[in-house]
Short mmCIF file of C-alpha atoms in Angstrom, two decimals:
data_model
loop_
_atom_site.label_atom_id
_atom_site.label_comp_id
_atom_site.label_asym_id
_atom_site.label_seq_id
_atom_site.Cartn_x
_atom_site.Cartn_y
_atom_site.Cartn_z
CA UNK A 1 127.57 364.24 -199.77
CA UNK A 2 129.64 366.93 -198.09
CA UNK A 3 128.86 369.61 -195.67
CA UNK A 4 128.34 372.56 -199.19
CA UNK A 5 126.01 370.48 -201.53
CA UNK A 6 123.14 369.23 -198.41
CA UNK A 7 120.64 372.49 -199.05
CA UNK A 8 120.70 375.04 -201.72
CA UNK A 9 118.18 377.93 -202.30
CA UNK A 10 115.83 379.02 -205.50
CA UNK A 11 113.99 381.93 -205.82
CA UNK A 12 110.10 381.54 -206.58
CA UNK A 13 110.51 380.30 -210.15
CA UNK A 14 112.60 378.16 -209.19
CA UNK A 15 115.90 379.23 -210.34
CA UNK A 16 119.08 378.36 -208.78
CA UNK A 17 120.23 380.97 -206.43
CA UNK A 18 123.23 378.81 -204.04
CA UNK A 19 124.25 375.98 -201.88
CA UNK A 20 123.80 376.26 -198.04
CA UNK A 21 125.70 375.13 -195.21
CA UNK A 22 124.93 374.75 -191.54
CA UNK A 23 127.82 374.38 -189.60
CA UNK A 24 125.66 375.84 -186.64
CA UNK A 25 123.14 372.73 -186.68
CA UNK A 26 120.05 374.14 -187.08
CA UNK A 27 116.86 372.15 -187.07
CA UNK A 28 115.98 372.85 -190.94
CA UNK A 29 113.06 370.48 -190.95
CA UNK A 30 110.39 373.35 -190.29
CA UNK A 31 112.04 375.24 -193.69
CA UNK A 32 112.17 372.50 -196.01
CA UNK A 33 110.49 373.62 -199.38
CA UNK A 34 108.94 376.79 -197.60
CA UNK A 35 109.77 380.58 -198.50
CA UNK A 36 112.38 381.54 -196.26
CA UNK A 37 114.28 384.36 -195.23
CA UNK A 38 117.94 383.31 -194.62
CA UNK A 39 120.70 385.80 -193.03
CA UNK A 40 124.06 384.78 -194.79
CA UNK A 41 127.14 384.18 -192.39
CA UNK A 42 129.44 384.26 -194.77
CA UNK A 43 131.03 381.68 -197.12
CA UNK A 44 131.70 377.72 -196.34
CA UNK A 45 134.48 376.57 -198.41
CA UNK A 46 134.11 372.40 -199.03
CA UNK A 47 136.36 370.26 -201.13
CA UNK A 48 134.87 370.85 -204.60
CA UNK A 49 132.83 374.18 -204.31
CA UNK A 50 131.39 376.51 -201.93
CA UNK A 51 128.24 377.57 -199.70
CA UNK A 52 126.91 380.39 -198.02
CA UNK A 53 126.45 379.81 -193.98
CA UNK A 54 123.00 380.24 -192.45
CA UNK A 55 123.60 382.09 -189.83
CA UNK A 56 119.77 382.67 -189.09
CA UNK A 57 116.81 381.48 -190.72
CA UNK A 58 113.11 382.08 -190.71
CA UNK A 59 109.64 381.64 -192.40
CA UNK A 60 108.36 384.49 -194.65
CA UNK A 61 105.14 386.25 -196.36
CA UNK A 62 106.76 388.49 -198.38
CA UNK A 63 106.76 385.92 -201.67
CA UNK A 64 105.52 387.41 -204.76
CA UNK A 65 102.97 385.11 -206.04
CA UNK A 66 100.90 384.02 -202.71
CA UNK A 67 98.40 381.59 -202.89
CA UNK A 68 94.68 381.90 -203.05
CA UNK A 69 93.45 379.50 -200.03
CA UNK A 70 89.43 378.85 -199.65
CA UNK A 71 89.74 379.66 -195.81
CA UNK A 72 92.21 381.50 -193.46
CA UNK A 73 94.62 378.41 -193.15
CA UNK A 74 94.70 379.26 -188.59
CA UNK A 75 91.00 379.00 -189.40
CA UNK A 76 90.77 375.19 -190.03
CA UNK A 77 94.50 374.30 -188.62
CA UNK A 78 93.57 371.47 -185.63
CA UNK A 79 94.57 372.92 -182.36
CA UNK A 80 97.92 372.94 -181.48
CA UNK A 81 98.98 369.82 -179.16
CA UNK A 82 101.56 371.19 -177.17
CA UNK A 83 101.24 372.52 -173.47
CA UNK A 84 102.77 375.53 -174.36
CA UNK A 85 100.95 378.72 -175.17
CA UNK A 86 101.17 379.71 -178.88
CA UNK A 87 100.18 382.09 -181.91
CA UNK A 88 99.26 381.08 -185.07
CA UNK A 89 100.35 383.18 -188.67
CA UNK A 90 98.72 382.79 -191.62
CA UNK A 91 101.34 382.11 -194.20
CA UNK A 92 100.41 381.93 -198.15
CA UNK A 93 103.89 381.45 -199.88
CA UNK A 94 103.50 378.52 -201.67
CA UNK A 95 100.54 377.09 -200.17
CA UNK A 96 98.18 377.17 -197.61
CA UNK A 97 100.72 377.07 -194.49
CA UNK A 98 99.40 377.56 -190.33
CA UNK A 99 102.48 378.55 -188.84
CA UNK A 100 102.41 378.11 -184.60
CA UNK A 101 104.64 380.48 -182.63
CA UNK A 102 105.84 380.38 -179.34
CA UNK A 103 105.19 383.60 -176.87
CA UNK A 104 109.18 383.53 -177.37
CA UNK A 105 108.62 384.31 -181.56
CA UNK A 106 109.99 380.41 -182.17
CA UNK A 107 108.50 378.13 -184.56
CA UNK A 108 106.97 375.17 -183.12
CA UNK A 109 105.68 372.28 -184.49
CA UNK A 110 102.53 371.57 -183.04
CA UNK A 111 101.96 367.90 -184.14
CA UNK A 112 105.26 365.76 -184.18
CA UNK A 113 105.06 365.33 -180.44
CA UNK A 114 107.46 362.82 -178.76
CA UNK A 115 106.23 361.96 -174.89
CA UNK A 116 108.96 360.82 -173.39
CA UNK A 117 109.61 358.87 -170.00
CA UNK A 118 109.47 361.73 -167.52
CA UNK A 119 107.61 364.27 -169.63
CA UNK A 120 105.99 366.88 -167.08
CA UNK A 121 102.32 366.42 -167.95
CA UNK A 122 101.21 369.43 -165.73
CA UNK A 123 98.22 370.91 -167.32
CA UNK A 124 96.92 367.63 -169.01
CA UNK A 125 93.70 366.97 -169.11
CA UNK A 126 92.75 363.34 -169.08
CA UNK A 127 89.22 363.45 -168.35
CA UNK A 128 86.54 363.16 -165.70
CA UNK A 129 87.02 359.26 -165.09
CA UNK A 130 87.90 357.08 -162.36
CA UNK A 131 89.89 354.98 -164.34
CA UNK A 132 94.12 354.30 -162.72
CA UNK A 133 96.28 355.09 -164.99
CA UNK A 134 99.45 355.04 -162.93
CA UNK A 135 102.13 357.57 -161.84
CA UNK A 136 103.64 360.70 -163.65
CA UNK A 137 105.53 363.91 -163.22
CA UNK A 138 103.03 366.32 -162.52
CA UNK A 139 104.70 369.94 -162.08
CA UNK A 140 107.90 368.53 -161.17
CA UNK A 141 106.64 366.07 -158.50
CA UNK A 142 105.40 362.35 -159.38
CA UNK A 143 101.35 362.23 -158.27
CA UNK A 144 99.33 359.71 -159.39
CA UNK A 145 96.68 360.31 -161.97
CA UNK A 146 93.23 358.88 -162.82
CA UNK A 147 91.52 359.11 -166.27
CA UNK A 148 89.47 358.15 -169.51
CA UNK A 149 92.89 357.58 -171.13
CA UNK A 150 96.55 358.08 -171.80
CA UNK A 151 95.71 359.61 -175.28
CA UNK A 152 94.57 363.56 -175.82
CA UNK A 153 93.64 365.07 -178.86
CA UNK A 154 95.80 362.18 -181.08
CA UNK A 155 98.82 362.63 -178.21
CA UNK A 156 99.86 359.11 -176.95
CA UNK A 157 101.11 359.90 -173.25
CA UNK A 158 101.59 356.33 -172.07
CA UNK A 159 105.30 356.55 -172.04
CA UNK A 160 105.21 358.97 -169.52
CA UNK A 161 103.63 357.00 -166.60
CA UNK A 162 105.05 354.34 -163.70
CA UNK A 163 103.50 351.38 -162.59
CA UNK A 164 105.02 352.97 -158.86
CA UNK A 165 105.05 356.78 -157.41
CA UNK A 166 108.76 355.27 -156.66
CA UNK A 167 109.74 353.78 -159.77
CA UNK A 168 108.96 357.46 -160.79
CA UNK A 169 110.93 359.55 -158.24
CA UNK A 170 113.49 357.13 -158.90
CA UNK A 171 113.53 357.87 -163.19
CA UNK A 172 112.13 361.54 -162.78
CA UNK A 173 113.38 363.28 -159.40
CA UNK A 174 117.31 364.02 -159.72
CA UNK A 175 117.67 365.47 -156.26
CA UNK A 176 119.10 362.64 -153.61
CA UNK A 177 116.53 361.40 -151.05
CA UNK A 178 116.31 362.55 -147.45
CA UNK A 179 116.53 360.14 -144.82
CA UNK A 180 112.51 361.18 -144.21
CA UNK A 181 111.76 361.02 -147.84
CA UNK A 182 113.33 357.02 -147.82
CA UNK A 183 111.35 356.24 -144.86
CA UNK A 184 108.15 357.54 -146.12
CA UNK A 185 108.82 356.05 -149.98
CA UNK A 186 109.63 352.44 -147.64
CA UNK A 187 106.12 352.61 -145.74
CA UNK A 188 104.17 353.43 -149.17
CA UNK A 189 106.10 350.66 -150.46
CA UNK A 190 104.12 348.42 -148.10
CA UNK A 191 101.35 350.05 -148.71
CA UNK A 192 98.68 350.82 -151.64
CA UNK A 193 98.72 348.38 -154.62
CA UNK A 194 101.34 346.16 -153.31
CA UNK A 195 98.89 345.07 -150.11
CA UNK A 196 95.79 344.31 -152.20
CA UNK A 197 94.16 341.28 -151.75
CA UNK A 198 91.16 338.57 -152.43
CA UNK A 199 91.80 336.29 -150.48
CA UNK A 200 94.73 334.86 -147.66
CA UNK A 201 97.04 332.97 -150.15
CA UNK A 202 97.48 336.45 -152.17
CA UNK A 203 99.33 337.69 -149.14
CA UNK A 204 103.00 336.98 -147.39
CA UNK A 205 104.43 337.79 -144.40
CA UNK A 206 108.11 339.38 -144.70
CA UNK A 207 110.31 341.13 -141.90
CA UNK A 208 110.63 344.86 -141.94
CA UNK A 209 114.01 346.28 -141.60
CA UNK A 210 113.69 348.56 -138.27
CA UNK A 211 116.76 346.68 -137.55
CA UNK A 212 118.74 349.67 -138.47
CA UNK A 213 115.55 352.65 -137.50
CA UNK A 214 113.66 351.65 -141.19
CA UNK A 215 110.11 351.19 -141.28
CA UNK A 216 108.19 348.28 -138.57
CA UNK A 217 109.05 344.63 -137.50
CA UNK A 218 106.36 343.16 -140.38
CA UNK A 219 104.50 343.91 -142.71
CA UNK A 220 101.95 341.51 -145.11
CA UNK A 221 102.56 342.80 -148.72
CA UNK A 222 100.99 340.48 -151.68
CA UNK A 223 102.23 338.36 -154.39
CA UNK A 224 103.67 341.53 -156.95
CA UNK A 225 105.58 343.41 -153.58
CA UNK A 226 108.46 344.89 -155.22
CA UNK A 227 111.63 343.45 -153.20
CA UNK A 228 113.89 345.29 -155.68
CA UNK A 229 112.63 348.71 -154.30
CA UNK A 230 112.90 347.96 -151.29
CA UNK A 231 116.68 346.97 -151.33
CA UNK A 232 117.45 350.39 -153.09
CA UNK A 233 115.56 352.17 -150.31
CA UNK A 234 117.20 350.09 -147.44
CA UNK A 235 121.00 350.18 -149.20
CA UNK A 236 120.07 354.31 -149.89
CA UNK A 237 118.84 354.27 -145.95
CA UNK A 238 122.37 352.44 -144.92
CA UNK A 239 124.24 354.88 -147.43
CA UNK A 240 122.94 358.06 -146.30
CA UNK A 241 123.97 357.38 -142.81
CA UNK A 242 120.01 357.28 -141.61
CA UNK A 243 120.22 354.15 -139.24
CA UNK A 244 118.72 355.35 -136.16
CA UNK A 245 117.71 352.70 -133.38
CA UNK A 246 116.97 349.13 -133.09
CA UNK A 247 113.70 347.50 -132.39
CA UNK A 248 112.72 344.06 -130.33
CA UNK A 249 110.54 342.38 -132.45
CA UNK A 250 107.58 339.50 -131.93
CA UNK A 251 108.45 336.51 -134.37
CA UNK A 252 106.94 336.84 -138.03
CA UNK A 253 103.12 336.54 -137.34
CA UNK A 254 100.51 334.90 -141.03
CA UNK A 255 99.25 336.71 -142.95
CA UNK A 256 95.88 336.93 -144.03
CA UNK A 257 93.52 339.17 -146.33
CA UNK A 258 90.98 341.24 -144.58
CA UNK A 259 88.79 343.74 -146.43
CA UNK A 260 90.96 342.98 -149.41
CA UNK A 261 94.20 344.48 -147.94
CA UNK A 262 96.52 342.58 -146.30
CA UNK A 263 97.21 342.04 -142.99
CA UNK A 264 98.75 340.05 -139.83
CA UNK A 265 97.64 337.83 -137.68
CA UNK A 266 99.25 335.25 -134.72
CA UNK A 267 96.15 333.12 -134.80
CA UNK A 268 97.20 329.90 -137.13
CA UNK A 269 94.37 328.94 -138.68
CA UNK A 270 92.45 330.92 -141.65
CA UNK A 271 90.21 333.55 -140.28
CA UNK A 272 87.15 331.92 -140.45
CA UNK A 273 84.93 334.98 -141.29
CA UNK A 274 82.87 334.55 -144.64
CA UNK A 275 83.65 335.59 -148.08
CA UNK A 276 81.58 338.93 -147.49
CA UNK A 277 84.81 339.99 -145.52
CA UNK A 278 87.80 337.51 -146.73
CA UNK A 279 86.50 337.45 -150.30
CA UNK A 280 86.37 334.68 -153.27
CA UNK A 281 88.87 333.26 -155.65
CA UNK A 282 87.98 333.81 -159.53
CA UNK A 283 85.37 332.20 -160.70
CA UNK A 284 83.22 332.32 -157.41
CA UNK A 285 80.75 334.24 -155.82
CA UNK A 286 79.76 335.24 -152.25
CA UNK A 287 76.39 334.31 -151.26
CA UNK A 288 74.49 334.10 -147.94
CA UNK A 289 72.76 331.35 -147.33
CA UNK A 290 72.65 331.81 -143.71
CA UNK A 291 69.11 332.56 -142.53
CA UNK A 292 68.21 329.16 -144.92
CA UNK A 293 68.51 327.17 -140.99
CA UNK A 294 71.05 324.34 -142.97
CA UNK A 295 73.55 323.26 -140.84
CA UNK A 296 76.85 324.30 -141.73
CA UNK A 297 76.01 327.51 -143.58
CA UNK A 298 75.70 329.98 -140.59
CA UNK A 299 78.71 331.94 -141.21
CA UNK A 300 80.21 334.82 -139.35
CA UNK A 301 80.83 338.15 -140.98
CA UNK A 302 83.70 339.37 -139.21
CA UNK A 303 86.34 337.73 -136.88
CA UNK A 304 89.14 339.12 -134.82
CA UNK A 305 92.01 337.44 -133.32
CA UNK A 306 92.51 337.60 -129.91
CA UNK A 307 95.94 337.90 -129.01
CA UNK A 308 96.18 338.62 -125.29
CA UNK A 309 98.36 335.52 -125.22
CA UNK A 310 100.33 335.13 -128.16
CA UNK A 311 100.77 331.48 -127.84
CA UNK A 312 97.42 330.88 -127.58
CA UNK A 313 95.55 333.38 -129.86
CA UNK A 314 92.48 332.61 -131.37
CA UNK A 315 89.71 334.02 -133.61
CA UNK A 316 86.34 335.42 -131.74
CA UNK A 317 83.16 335.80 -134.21
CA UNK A 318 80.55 337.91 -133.96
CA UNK A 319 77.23 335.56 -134.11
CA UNK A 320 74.98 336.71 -137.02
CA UNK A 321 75.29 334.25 -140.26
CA UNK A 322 75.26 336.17 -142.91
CA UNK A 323 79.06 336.42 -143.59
CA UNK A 324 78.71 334.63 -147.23
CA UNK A 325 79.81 331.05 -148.44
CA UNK A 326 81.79 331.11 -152.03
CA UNK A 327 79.53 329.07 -154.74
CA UNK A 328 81.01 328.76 -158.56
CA UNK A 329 79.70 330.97 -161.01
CA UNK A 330 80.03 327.72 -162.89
CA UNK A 331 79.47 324.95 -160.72
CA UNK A 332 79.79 321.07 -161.63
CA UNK A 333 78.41 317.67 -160.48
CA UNK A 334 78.89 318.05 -156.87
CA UNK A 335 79.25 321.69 -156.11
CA UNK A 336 77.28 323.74 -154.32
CA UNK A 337 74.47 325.99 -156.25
CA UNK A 338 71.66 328.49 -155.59
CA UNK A 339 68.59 326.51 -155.82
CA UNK A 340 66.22 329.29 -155.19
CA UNK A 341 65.99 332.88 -154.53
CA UNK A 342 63.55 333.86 -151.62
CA UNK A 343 63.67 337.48 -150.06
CA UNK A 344 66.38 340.33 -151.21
CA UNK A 345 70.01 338.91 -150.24
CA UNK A 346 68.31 335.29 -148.73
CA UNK A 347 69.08 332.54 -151.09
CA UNK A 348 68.41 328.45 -150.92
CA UNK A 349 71.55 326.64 -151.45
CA UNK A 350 71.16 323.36 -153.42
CA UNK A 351 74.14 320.86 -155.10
CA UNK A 352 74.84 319.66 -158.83
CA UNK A 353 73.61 316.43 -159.11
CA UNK A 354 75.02 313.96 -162.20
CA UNK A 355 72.93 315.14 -164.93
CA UNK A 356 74.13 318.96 -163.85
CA UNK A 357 70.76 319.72 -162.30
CA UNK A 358 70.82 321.96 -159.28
CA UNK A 359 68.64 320.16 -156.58
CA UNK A 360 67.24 321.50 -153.40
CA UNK A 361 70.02 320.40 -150.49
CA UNK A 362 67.39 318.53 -148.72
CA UNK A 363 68.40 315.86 -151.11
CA UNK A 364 72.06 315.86 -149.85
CA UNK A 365 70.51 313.89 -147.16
CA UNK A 366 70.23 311.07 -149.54
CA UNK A 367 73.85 310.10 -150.32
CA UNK A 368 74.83 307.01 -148.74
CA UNK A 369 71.27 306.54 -147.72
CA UNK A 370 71.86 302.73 -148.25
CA UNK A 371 69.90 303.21 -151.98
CA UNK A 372 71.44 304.10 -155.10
CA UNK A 373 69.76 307.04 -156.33
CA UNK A 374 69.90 306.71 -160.25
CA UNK A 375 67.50 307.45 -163.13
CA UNK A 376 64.80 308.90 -161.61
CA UNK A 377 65.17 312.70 -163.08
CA UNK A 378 68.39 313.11 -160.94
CA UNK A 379 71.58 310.85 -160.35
CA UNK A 380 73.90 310.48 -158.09
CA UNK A 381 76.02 307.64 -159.19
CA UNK A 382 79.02 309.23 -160.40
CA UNK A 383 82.80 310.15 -159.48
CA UNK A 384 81.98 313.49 -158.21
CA UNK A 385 79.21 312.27 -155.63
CA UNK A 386 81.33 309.16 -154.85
CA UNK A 387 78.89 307.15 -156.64
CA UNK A 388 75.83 308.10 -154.22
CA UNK A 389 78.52 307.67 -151.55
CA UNK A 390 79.14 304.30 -151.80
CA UNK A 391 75.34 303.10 -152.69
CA UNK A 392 75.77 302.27 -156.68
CA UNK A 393 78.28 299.77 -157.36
CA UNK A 394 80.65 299.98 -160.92
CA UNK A 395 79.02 303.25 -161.66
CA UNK A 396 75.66 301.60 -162.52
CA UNK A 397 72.61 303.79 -164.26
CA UNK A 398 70.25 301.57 -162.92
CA UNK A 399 67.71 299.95 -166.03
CA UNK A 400 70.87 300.90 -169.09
CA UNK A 401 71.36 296.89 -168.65
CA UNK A 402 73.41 296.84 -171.43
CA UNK A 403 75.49 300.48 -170.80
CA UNK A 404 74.66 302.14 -173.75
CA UNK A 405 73.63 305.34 -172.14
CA UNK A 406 70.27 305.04 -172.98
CA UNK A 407 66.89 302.80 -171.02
CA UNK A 408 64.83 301.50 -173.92
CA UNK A 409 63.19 298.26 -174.60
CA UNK A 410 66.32 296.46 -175.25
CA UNK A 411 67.20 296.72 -171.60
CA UNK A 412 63.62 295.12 -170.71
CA UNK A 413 64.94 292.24 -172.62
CA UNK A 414 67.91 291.89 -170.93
CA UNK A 415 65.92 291.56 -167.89
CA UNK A 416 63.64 289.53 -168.69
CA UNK A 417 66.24 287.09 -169.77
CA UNK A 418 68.02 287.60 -166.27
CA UNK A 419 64.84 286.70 -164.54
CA UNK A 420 64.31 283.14 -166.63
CA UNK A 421 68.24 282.95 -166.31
CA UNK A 422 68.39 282.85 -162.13
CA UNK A 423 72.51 282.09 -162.93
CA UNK A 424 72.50 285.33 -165.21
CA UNK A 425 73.95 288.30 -162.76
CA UNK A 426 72.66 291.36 -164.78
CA UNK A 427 74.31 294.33 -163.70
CA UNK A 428 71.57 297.59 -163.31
CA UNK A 429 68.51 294.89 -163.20
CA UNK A 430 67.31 296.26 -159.86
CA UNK A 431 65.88 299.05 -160.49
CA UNK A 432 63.88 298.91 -156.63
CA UNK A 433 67.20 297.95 -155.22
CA UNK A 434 64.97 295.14 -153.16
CA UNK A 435 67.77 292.38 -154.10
CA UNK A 436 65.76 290.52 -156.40
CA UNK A 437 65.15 291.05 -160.50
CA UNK A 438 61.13 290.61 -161.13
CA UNK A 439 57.96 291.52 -162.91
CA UNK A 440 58.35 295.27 -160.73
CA UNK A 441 61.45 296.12 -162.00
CA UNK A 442 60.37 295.60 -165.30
CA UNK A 443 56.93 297.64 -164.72
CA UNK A 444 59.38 300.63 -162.97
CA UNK A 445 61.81 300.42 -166.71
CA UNK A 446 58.75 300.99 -168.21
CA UNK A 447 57.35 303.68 -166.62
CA UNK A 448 60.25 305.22 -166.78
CA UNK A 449 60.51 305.15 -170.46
CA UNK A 450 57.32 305.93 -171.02
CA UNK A 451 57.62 309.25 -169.17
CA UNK A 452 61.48 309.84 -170.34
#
């Protein structure tokens, strides 16, 4: 199709008036089967016939059979979607048409909106929420912005925002970076999202590079730190001729998580404050059993490390116990569990037994007592308790004889034929554990199934 035969004109009845051409490029997609008002620039000669030029073209009213609408089509139009200030015109050639004009007397369309990567959103409204949504251009600077949502009235805006304020000066902001603009885009680097924490292994100790005058000796950044950024900042640093100074540095301290940012630290071991302070992995929570007088759960809410001597640093605890011990949310044969709940924040700790049953921790005194504790309403003879520590031998379930997972009368059988048999070495016979298979085991099986 050549340049002459792409748009032609009709009058209302639709009878041919002439081809058009646009050598000029105008956007014609606003004036596609609407009543228009074209100014001819004069004729466009093509290979096998001719058009006139557009030299201008716009919308019109002045049609001669309008159309008879219900309502005032500006009325009902939706509003318009672009941050732009605009006039609507009624328009009733050939339908019911809301036409939106800039303050400029251009024709917009108000609801083919593209939001591209470094749209300026200024004057977005996103809502009254607390929800991140990331960085953005924001009247020509890159601020981050919190929401309901990246859509407005129908307007996806999601392309528009950074996971980083630098990722976004780096896509959006033309204008080269002062040597203070690097140094303060390096120390928010270290900063913010990228030193967020839950617990010590989400954070790592790197070197700064103050080496050449940029940023400190070390910082503690977490697992996502972006080391990519901070080349570009440290090669833009070196490139803008911003090295200033040299610095003497301790040697790279641990890292740790305190507060849920991370931080640094020359004592070696873990800071042994509770999970109130230091936090849980997933799947746990922090609770205090420390006023519960167990031994071993009087933990310390908040430790600092003393570093008067480098070499010899270590952590000093304050001396309440209420810093918080991490149970599972989900917790299996022979985990820790909250067996009771007394006053507001004071909880009794208690462990999974065999059958899953959460017992008081008083019982934790029983493993490796010398007995195997087994089938009486708890159990402790299995892989996770180390078969009652050592006290039931091949994983018995004392009085299932025959280790079919259930005590019935079949086992007192069994029994009964390892008693007459004295060469017969029934495994799970003693139920008393009192080294001998008699009469009272048999009256303990069947009390015991009795009551099951």
């Amino acid at each position: 199709m050549d340049d002459c035969s792409q748009y032609m004109i009709e009058d209302e009845d639709g009878n041919f008036i002439t081809f058009l051409a646009n050598p000029n490029d105008i956007n014609l997609s606003h004036y596609i089967d609407r009543y228009v008002e074209v100014v001819d620039g004069g004729e466009y000669q093509c290979i096998e016939c001719s058009a006139a030029i557009i030299q201008s073209i716009n919308l019109s009213n002045d049609c001669l059979y309008p159309v008879a609408c219900f309502s005032e089509p500006c009325f009902v139009a939706p509003p318009c979607q672009i941050n732009t200030p605009v006039d609507c015109t009624d328009n009733y050639c050939g339908g019911c048409y809301a036409d939106f004009y800039d303050l400029e007397g251009n024709l917009v369309d108000c609801y083919d909106i593209s939001i591209e990567e470094c749209s300026d959103l200024y004057g977005v409204s996103f809502g009254m929420c607390d929800m991140w949504m990331g960085f953005a251009l924001i009247n020509g600077e890159c601020q981050g912005v919190s929401g309901c949502g990246w859509q407005v009235d129908g307007v996806d805006y999601s392309d528009a925002f950074f996971d980083s304020i630098l990722e976004c000066q780096s896509e959006c902001i033309e204008d080269e970076l002062t040597c203070d603009e690097i140094e303060s885009q390096y120390s928010m680097l270290h900063l913010e999202e990228y030193a967020s924490c839950i617990e010590d292994s989400d954070c790592n100790a790197i070197w700064g590079d103050c080496s050449v005058g940029l940023g400190d000796c070390h910082y503690s950044v977490n697992n996502i730190f972006d080391y990519n950024q901070s080349s570009n900042l440290l090669e833009n640093w070196i490139g803008n001729d911003c090295t200033d100074g040299v610095c003497d540095c301790l040697p790279l301290p641990n890292a740790i998580c305190v507060d849920n940012q991370c931080d640094l630290t020359y004592c070696d071991t873990p800071n042994p404050a509770g999970c109130f302070s230091n936090g849980c992995s997933d799947g746990y929570e922090c609770i205090d059993f420390g006023n519960t007088n167990y031994e071993g759960f009087c933990v310390s809410s908040s430790c600092s490390c003393s570093e008067e001597y480098l070499y010899e640093s270590y952590w000093i605890c304050d001396e309440d116990c209420n810093g918080g011990t991490c149970v599972p949310e989900e917790p299996q044969s022979g985990d820790l569990c909250v067996f009771d709940y007394n006053l507001p924040g004071l909880h009794w700790p208690g462990f999974i037994d065999c059958n899953g049953e959460c017992l008081q921790y008083d019982y934790n005194e029983w493993l490796g007592d010398g007995w195997c504790d087994d089938g009486w309403s708890y159990s402790f003879n299995c892989e996770a308790l180390n078969f009652d520590d050592g006290d039931c031998i091949n994983n018995c379930n004392l009085g299932d004889v025959n280790d079919d997972g259930t005590i019935n009368i079949i086992d007192i059988v069994l029994i009964v034929g390892c008693i007459l048999d004295e060469n017969n070495n029934c495994q799970c016979s003693d139920i008393n554990s009192d080294g001998t298979i008699d009469v009272m085991d048999i009256i303990i099986i069947l009390d015991v199934i009795i009551n099951s």
